[in-house]
Amino acid sequence: MTKSVEYFFSIGSPWSYIGFDAFAELAAKNDVVITPYLTTVVEENGGIFSRNRPEIRRAYWTRDLKRWARLRGKELRLEHRPDLSDPTPASLFVIAAYLDGQDWIGIARALQHAFWSEAKDIGKPDVREAIVTSAGFDGAALLRRQADDDVQNKWSADRVHARDSGVFGFPTYVFDGEIYWGQDNLPFLERHLHGDKP
């Protein structure tokens, strides 16, 4: 029987990038329909941007990211990154693709890889257009769509839904009313999908 998982993530979250393929594979294997919600850290629920954490915690966060990236087979460029603009506008490409029934997973994957593995400035419209075009998608069409009302409305509504669902950080998966925060919780999500609800 098909199951549905709400997936809250951020293009600007390295943890979302690290766990993205693992979650997509888990969903495919378990006949899961993914409903994506894109937003940024929900501070009103206790989420904390990494830049606002104490340095000792940021140092551990960096080491942990590297460990998990290696485990997941992802290359992270964390040091010597150029100054990049805010990557969140790239979320609008993913939202537009989802609303239009396109391969939003492939588009999100291309944008995340460009940002986290190649340090490309996906906050710039021409950069993200070129990235998704080179990945085989219609970047020009997505660029035009990002300003449309339905795309902007979903972007706004996604944040409200994240806040009201108790989400604070990314990635977060919600299945059958249960929240799983962090890509390291994927094994527990999969157990739940098989009937082992906490």
JSON list of C-alpha atoms in Angstrom, two decimals, residues 110-182:
[
{"chain": "A", "resi": 110, "resn": "ALA", "atom": "CA", "xyz": [21.36, 19.22, -9.06]},
{"chain": "A", "resi": 111, "resn": "LEU", "atom": "CA", "xyz": [21.03, 22.47, -7.12]},
{"chain": "A", "resi": 112, "resn": "GLN", "atom": "CA", "xyz": [22.19, 20.99, -3.81]},
{"chain": "A", "resi": 113, "resn": "HIS", "atom": "CA", "xyz": [25.18, 19.33, -5.43]},
{"chain": "A", "resi": 114, "resn": "ALA", "atom": "CA", "xyz": [26.17, 22.58, -7.13]},
{"chain": "A", "resi": 115, "resn": "PHE", "atom": "CA", "xyz": [25.92, 24.51, -3.88]},
{"chain": "A", "resi": 116, "resn": "TRP", "atom": "CA", "xyz": [27.49, 22.06, -1.43]},
{"chain": "A", "resi": 117, "resn": "SER", "atom": "CA", "xyz": [29.97, 20.14, -3.57]},
{"chain": "A", "resi": 118, "resn": "GLU", "atom": "CA", "xyz": [30.97, 22.83, -6.07]},
{"chain": "A", "resi": 119, "resn": "ALA", "atom": "CA", "xyz": [30.30, 26.04, -4.10]},
{"chain": "A", "resi": 120, "resn": "LYS", "atom": "CA", "xyz": [28.29, 27.54, -6.96]},
{"chain": "A", "resi": 121, "resn": "ASP", "atom": "CA", "xyz": [26.21, 30.62, -6.24]},
{"chain": "A", "resi": 122, "resn": "ILE", "atom": "CA", "xyz": [22.73, 29.19, -6.79]},
{"chain": "A", "resi": 123, "resn": "GLY", "atom": "CA", "xyz": [21.23, 32.30, -5.21]},
{"chain": "A", "resi": 124, "resn": "LYS", "atom": "CA", "xyz": [21.87, 34.02, -8.54]},
{"chain": "A", "resi": 125, "resn": "PRO", "atom": "CA", "xyz": [19.11, 33.38, -11.11]},
{"chain": "A", "resi": 126, "resn": "ASP", "atom": "CA", "xyz": [21.43, 32.91, -14.08]},
{"chain": "A", "resi": 127, "resn": "VAL", "atom": "CA", "xyz": [23.60, 30.44, -12.16]},
{"chain": "A", "resi": 128, "resn": "ARG", "atom": "CA", "xyz": [20.75, 28.19, -11.09]},
{"chain": "A", "resi": 129, "resn": "GLU", "atom": "CA", "xyz": [19.20, 28.38, -14.55]},
{"chain": "A", "resi": 130, "resn": "ALA", "atom": "CA", "xyz": [22.47, 27.15, -16.07]},
{"chain": "A", "resi": 131, "resn": "ILE", "atom": "CA", "xyz": [22.81, 24.38, -13.48]},
{"chain": "A", "resi": 132, "resn": "VAL", "atom": "CA", "xyz": [19.39, 22.86, -14.03]},
{"chain": "A", "resi": 133, "resn": "THR", "atom": "CA", "xyz": [19.69, 23.28, -17.81]},
{"chain": "A", "resi": 134, "resn": "SER", "atom": "CA", "xyz": [22.97, 21.37, -17.81]},
{"chain": "A", "resi": 135, "resn": "ALA", "atom": "CA", "xyz": [21.22, 18.67, -15.75]},
{"chain": "A", "resi": 136, "resn": "GLY", "atom": "CA", "xyz": [18.67, 18.21, -18.56]},
{"chain": "A", "resi": 137, "resn": "PHE", "atom": "CA", "xyz": [15.81, 20.44, -17.36]},
{"chain": "A", "resi": 138, "resn": "ASP", "atom": "CA", "xyz": [14.24, 23.59, -18.81]},
{"chain": "A", "resi": 139, "resn": "GLY", "atom": "CA", "xyz": [16.03, 26.16, -16.69]},
{"chain": "A", "resi": 140, "resn": "ALA", "atom": "CA", "xyz": [14.55, 29.12, -18.57]},
{"chain": "A", "resi": 141, "resn": "ALA", "atom": "CA", "xyz": [11.00, 27.91, -17.90]},
{"chain": "A", "resi": 142, "resn": "LEU", "atom": "CA", "xyz": [11.73, 27.40, -14.20]},
{"chain": "A", "resi": 143, "resn": "LEU", "atom": "CA", "xyz": [13.25, 30.85, -14.00]},
{"chain": "A", "resi": 144, "resn": "ARG", "atom": "CA", "xyz": [10.06, 32.34, -15.44]},
{"chain": "A", "resi": 145, "resn": "ARG", "atom": "CA", "xyz": [7.87, 30.24, -13.12]},
{"chain": "A", "resi": 146, "resn": "GLN", "atom": "CA", "xyz": [9.57, 31.25, -9.88]},
{"chain": "A", "resi": 147, "resn": "ALA", "atom": "CA", "xyz": [7.70, 34.57, -9.67]},
{"chain": "A", "resi": 148, "resn": "ASP", "atom": "CA", "xyz": [4.26, 33.09, -10.35]},
{"chain": "A", "resi": 149, "resn": "ASP", "atom": "CA", "xyz": [1.63, 33.35, -7.65]},
{"chain": "A", "resi": 150, "resn": "ASP", "atom": "CA", "xyz": [1.20, 29.62, -7.08]},
{"chain": "A", "resi": 151, "resn": "VAL", "atom": "CA", "xyz": [4.94, 29.16, -6.57]},
{"chain": "A", "resi": 152, "resn": "GLN", "atom": "CA", "xyz": [5.23, 32.14, -4.23]},
{"chain": "A", "resi": 153, "resn": "ASN", "atom": "CA", "xyz": [2.13, 31.05, -2.33]},
{"chain": "A", "resi": 154, "resn": "LYS", "atom": "CA", "xyz": [3.49, 27.56, -1.75]},
{"chain": "A", "resi": 155, "resn": "TRP", "atom": "CA", "xyz": [6.82, 29.00, -0.58]},
{"chain": "A", "resi": 156, "resn": "SER", "atom": "CA", "xyz": [4.95, 31.08, 2.02]},
{"chain": "A", "resi": 157, "resn": "ALA", "atom": "CA", "xyz": [2.58, 28.28, 2.96]},
{"chain": "A", "resi": 158, "resn": "ASP", "atom": "CA", "xyz": [5.43, 25.78, 3.36]},
{"chain": "A", "resi": 159, "resn": "ARG", "atom": "CA", "xyz": [6.92, 27.85, 6.17]},
{"chain": "A", "resi": 160, "resn": "VAL", "atom": "CA", "xyz": [3.58, 28.13, 7.97]},
{"chain": "A", "resi": 161, "resn": "HIS", "atom": "CA", "xyz": [3.02, 24.38, 7.63]},
{"chain": "A", "resi": 162, "resn": "ALA", "atom": "CA", "xyz": [6.53, 23.66, 8.93]},
{"chain": "A", "resi": 163, "resn": "ARG", "atom": "CA", "xyz": [5.97, 25.90, 11.92]},
{"chain": "A", "resi": 164, "resn": "ASP", "atom": "CA", "xyz": [2.54, 24.44, 12.69]},
{"chain": "A", "resi": 165, "resn": "SER", "atom": "CA", "xyz": [3.86, 20.87, 12.29]},
{"chain": "A", "resi": 166, "resn": "GLY", "atom": "CA", "xyz": [6.55, 21.38, 14.94]},
{"chain": "A", "resi": 167, "resn": "VAL", "atom": "CA", "xyz": [9.46, 21.42, 12.51]},
{"chain": "A", "resi": 168, "resn": "PHE", "atom": "CA", "xyz": [12.57, 23.36, 13.54]},
{"chain": "A", "resi": 169, "resn": "GLY", "atom": "CA", "xyz": [15.48, 21.94, 11.53]},
{"chain": "A", "resi": 170, "resn": "PHE", "atom": "CA", "xyz": [16.25, 19.97, 8.41]},
{"chain": "A", "resi": 171, "resn": "PRO", "atom": "CA", "xyz": [15.71, 17.52, 7.05]},
{"chain": "A", "resi": 172, "resn": "THR", "atom": "CA", "xyz": [12.53, 16.52, 8.86]},
{"chain": "A", "resi": 173, "resn": "TYR", "atom": "CA", "xyz": [10.23, 13.68, 7.86]},
{"chain": "A", "resi": 174, "resn": "VAL", "atom": "CA", "xyz": [6.66, 13.34, 9.10]},
{"chain": "A", "resi": 175, "resn": "PHE", "atom": "CA", "xyz": [4.82, 10.05, 8.75]},
{"chain": "A", "resi": 176, "resn": "ASP", "atom": "CA", "xyz": [1.58, 9.06, 10.45]},
{"chain": "A", "resi": 177, "resn": "GLY", "atom": "CA", "xyz": [1.86, 12.04, 12.80]},
{"chain": "A", "resi": 178, "resn": "GLU", "atom": "CA", "xyz": [5.37, 11.13, 13.94]},
{"chain": "A", "resi": 179, "resn": "ILE", "atom": "CA", "xyz": [8.26, 13.58, 13.43]},
{"chain": "A", "resi": 180, "resn": "TYR", "atom": "CA", "xyz": [11.74, 12.38, 12.53]},
{"chain": "A", "resi": 181, "resn": "TRP", "atom": "CA", "xyz": [14.37, 15.13, 12.57]},
{"chain": "A", "resi": 182, "resn": "GLY", "atom": "CA", "xyz": [17.68, 14.60, 10.83]}
]
